[in-house]
mmCIF file of C-alpha atoms in Angstrom:
data_model
loop_
_atom_site.group_PDB
_atom_site.id
_atom_site.type_symbol
_atom_site.label_atom_id
_atom_site.label_comp_id
_atom_site.label_asym_id
_atom_site.label_seq_id
_atom_site.Cartn_x
_atom_site.Cartn_y
_atom_site.Cartn_z
ATOM 1 C CA SER A 1 58.185 -0.428 54.974
ATOM 2 C CA LYS A 2 60.134 0.258 58.131
ATOM 3 C CA ASN A 3 58.113 3.308 59.147
ATOM 4 C CA PHE A 4 55.535 4.254 56.520
ATOM 5 C CA THR A 5 51.912 3.532 57.391
ATOM 6 C CA LEU A 6 48.997 2.744 55.115
ATOM 7 C CA GLY A 7 47.153 5.714 56.600
ATOM 8 C CA GLU A 8 50.004 8.026 55.677
ATOM 9 C CA MET A 9 50.049 6.725 52.109
ATOM 10 C CA THR A 10 46.253 6.919 51.577
ATOM 11 C CA ARG A 11 45.323 10.073 53.510
ATOM 12 C CA SER A 12 43.422 12.579 51.378
ATOM 13 C CA ARG A 13 41.441 15.650 52.385
ATOM 14 C CA VAL A 14 39.836 15.648 48.941
ATOM 15 C CA ALA A 15 38.627 12.068 49.487
ATOM 16 C CA GLU A 16 37.280 12.974 52.930
ATOM 17 C CA ARG A 17 35.441 16.055 51.622
ATOM 18 C CA ASN A 18 33.921 14.037 48.777
ATOM 19 C CA GLY A 19 33.021 10.919 50.771
ATOM 20 C CA ILE A 20 35.418 8.739 48.774
ATOM 21 C CA GLU A 21 36.817 5.603 50.392
ATOM 22 C CA ASN A 22 40.440 5.739 49.272
ATOM 23 C CA ARG A 23 41.546 2.148 49.874
ATOM 24 C CA PRO A 24 43.923 0.169 47.691
ATOM 25 C CA ASN A 25 43.122 -3.337 46.492
ATOM 26 C CA GLU A 26 45.658 -6.134 46.942
ATOM 27 C CA ASP A 27 47.694 -5.311 43.806
ATOM 28 C CA GLU A 28 47.690 -1.584 44.571
ATOM 29 C CA LEU A 29 48.780 -2.304 48.143
ATOM 30 C CA LYS A 30 51.703 -4.395 46.875
ATOM 31 C CA ALA A 31 52.764 -1.562 44.557
ATOM 32 C CA LEU A 32 52.400 0.974 47.374
ATOM 33 C CA THR A 33 54.582 -1.196 49.609
ATOM 34 C CA LEU A 34 57.280 -1.420 46.910
ATOM 35 C CA LEU A 35 57.152 2.361 46.454
ATOM 36 C CA ALA A 36 57.581 2.924 50.185
ATOM 37 C CA GLU A 37 60.368 0.349 50.585
ATOM 38 C CA ASN A 38 62.393 1.193 47.489
ATOM 39 C CA ALA A 39 61.921 4.918 46.908
ATOM 40 C CA LEU A 40 60.476 6.628 49.976
ATOM 41 C CA GLN A 41 62.190 4.801 52.838
ATOM 42 C CA PRO A 42 65.701 5.727 51.622
ATOM 43 C CA ILE A 43 64.616 9.379 51.674
ATOM 44 C CA ARG A 44 63.282 9.114 55.216
ATOM 45 C CA ASP A 45 66.361 7.180 56.318
ATOM 46 C CA HIS A 46 68.654 9.919 54.994
ATOM 47 C CA TRP A 47 66.697 13.069 55.879
ATOM 48 C CA GLY A 48 64.890 11.806 58.995
ATOM 49 C CA SER A 49 61.481 12.765 57.690
ATOM 50 C CA VAL A 50 59.415 13.063 54.551
ATOM 51 C CA SER A 51 55.883 14.380 54.248
ATOM 52 C CA VAL A 52 53.565 12.592 51.826
ATOM 53 C CA SER A 53 51.045 15.128 50.539
ATOM 54 C CA SER A 54 49.456 12.660 48.107
ATOM 55 C CA GLY A 55 50.122 8.953 47.862
ATOM 56 C CA PHE A 56 47.623 6.370 46.673
ATOM 57 C CA ARG A 57 44.567 7.820 44.937
ATOM 58 C CA CYS A 58 41.799 5.424 43.907
ATOM 59 C CA ARG A 59 40.346 5.967 40.423
ATOM 60 C CA GLU A 60 37.336 7.834 41.807
ATOM 61 C CA LEU A 61 39.610 10.206 43.727
ATOM 62 C CA GLU A 62 41.886 10.630 40.697
ATOM 63 C CA LYS A 63 38.856 11.656 38.644
ATOM 64 C CA VAL A 64 37.995 14.346 41.201
ATOM 65 C CA ILE A 65 41.576 15.635 41.441
ATOM 66 C CA CYS A 66 42.025 15.640 37.658
ATOM 67 C CA HIS A 67 38.499 16.911 36.982
ATOM 68 C CA SER A 68 39.464 19.533 34.386
ATOM 69 C CA LYS A 69 41.590 17.089 32.391
ATOM 70 C CA ILE A 70 38.845 14.430 32.597
ATOM 71 C CA GLN A 71 36.258 16.900 31.270
ATOM 72 C CA GLU A 72 38.572 17.920 28.442
ATOM 73 C CA LEU A 73 39.139 14.270 27.492
ATOM 74 C CA MET A 74 35.419 13.473 27.628
ATOM 75 C CA LEU A 75 34.744 16.281 25.163
ATOM 76 C CA SER A 76 37.572 15.413 22.794
ATOM 77 C CA GLY A 77 37.771 11.633 22.990
ATOM 78 C CA GLY A 78 34.991 10.337 25.196
ATOM 79 C CA TYR A 79 35.037 7.543 27.725
ATOM 80 C CA ASP A 80 37.838 5.612 25.994
ATOM 81 C CA ALA A 81 40.151 8.637 26.163
ATOM 82 C CA VAL A 82 39.427 9.037 29.883
ATOM 83 C CA GLU A 83 40.102 5.352 30.532
ATOM 84 C CA ALA A 84 43.376 5.487 28.578
ATOM 85 C CA TYR A 85 44.452 8.556 30.570
ATOM 86 C CA LEU A 86 43.609 6.936 33.914
ATOM 87 C CA ALA A 87 45.382 3.705 32.921
ATOM 88 C CA LYS A 88 48.649 5.668 32.587
ATOM 89 C CA LYS A 89 48.410 7.422 35.946
ATOM 90 C CA SER A 90 50.742 6.183 38.706
ATOM 91 C CA HIS A 91 48.864 7.304 41.829
ATOM 92 C CA PRO A 92 45.824 5.030 41.227
ATOM 93 C CA LYS A 93 48.148 2.053 40.769
ATOM 94 C CA GLY A 94 49.858 2.689 44.115
ATOM 95 C CA GLU A 95 53.094 3.522 42.315
ATOM 96 C CA ALA A 96 53.494 7.230 43.179
ATOM 97 C CA ALA A 97 53.615 9.795 45.944
ATOM 98 C CA ASP A 98 53.994 13.548 46.069
ATOM 99 C CA ILE A 99 56.441 14.494 48.801
ATOM 100 C CA GLU A 100 58.188 17.340 50.586
ATOM 101 C CA ILE A 101 60.553 17.647 53.518
ATOM 102 C CA PRO A 102 59.747 20.597 55.791
ATOM 103 C CA GLY A 103 62.651 23.033 55.792
ATOM 104 C CA LEU A 104 64.325 21.549 52.707
ATOM 105 C CA ASP A 105 64.191 23.262 49.319
ATOM 106 C CA ASN A 106 62.110 21.052 46.996
ATOM 107 C CA LYS A 107 64.645 21.507 44.210
ATOM 108 C CA GLY A 108 67.341 20.232 46.572
ATOM 109 C CA LEU A 109 65.186 17.221 47.433
ATOM 110 C CA PHE A 110 64.625 16.548 43.730
ATOM 111 C CA GLU A 111 68.361 16.714 42.983
ATOM 112 C CA TRP A 112 69.222 14.446 45.931
ATOM 113 C CA CYS A 113 66.605 11.888 44.864
ATOM 114 C CA LYS A 114 67.944 11.798 41.290
ATOM 115 C CA LYS A 115 71.299 10.615 42.623
ATOM 116 C CA ASN A 116 70.267 8.449 45.564
ATOM 117 C CA ILE A 117 67.039 6.494 45.059
ATOM 118 C CA GLU A 118 65.474 4.077 42.612
ATOM 119 C CA TYR A 119 62.534 5.612 40.729
ATOM 120 C CA ASP A 120 60.474 5.348 37.593
ATOM 121 C CA GLN A 121 59.630 9.026 37.364
ATOM 122 C CA LEU A 122 60.895 11.906 39.446
ATOM 123 C CA ILE A 123 59.128 15.188 38.766
ATOM 124 C CA LEU A 124 59.752 18.575 40.338
ATOM 125 C CA GLU A 125 56.255 20.031 40.040
ATOM 126 C CA PHE A 126 55.342 23.736 40.124
ATOM 127 C CA TYR A 127 58.608 24.836 41.723
ATOM 128 C CA LYS A 128 59.540 28.521 41.549
ATOM 129 C CA ASP A 129 63.235 29.414 41.766
ATOM 130 C CA GLY A 130 63.950 31.313 44.955
ATOM 131 C CA VAL A 131 60.820 29.972 46.695
ATOM 132 C CA PRO A 132 62.112 26.855 48.503
ATOM 133 C CA ASN A 133 58.719 25.576 49.675
ATOM 134 C CA SER A 134 57.023 25.989 46.305
ATOM 135 C CA GLY A 135 55.797 22.945 44.476
ATOM 136 C CA TRP A 136 56.528 19.367 45.445
ATOM 137 C CA VAL A 137 58.417 16.289 44.267
ATOM 138 C CA HIS A 138 56.508 13.455 42.577
ATOM 139 C CA VAL A 139 58.271 10.103 42.870
ATOM 140 C CA SER A 140 57.084 6.852 41.330
ATOM 141 C CA PHE A 141 58.398 3.293 41.418
ATOM 142 C CA ARG A 142 57.308 0.348 39.266
ATOM 143 C CA SER A 143 57.997 -3.310 39.930
ATOM 144 C CA GLY A 144 58.231 -4.037 36.199
ATOM 145 C CA GLY A 145 61.284 -1.884 35.578
ATOM 146 C CA ASN A 146 61.941 1.778 36.108
ATOM 147 C CA ARG A 147 62.572 4.293 33.328
ATOM 148 C CA LYS A 148 64.596 6.742 35.489
ATOM 149 C CA GLN A 149 62.823 9.744 33.977
ATOM 150 C CA ALA A 150 63.524 13.016 35.803
ATOM 151 C CA PHE A 151 62.023 16.340 34.723
ATOM 152 C CA THR A 152 60.190 19.455 35.870
ATOM 153 C CA ILE A 153 56.621 20.668 35.291
ATOM 154 C CA ASN A 154 55.651 24.309 35.812
#
């Protein structure tokens, strides 16, 4: 997009610490580009900045980040359950980013995004009322049609 970089969208301290090469394939890169152009760039254009705390996460990285859930699924449903779970995740497809804007209440960012951008899912995650910098906003965009789902997770 106009001013999002691949490095910004793939940067991960968890990947670095675990020696994981977090690089999208061609399809994932296309999805990541659509996410940046259609959902993230309008935010940056309006607010002047947006910080991506987690963008693309390859499957190996997703397994590390979601380790507890993966273990739970392995015990209850095995490999097939893990694969089904990973197939639904947006970050490994290049369709999602977790964002914040320094100095802006994350709930305010969430509410602005609901009214002003195209998205598949918009999730205000782990926000605590009265603590403006708590949590983050998850935004996803799909090329095959967006569901416009907006909700919170605590």
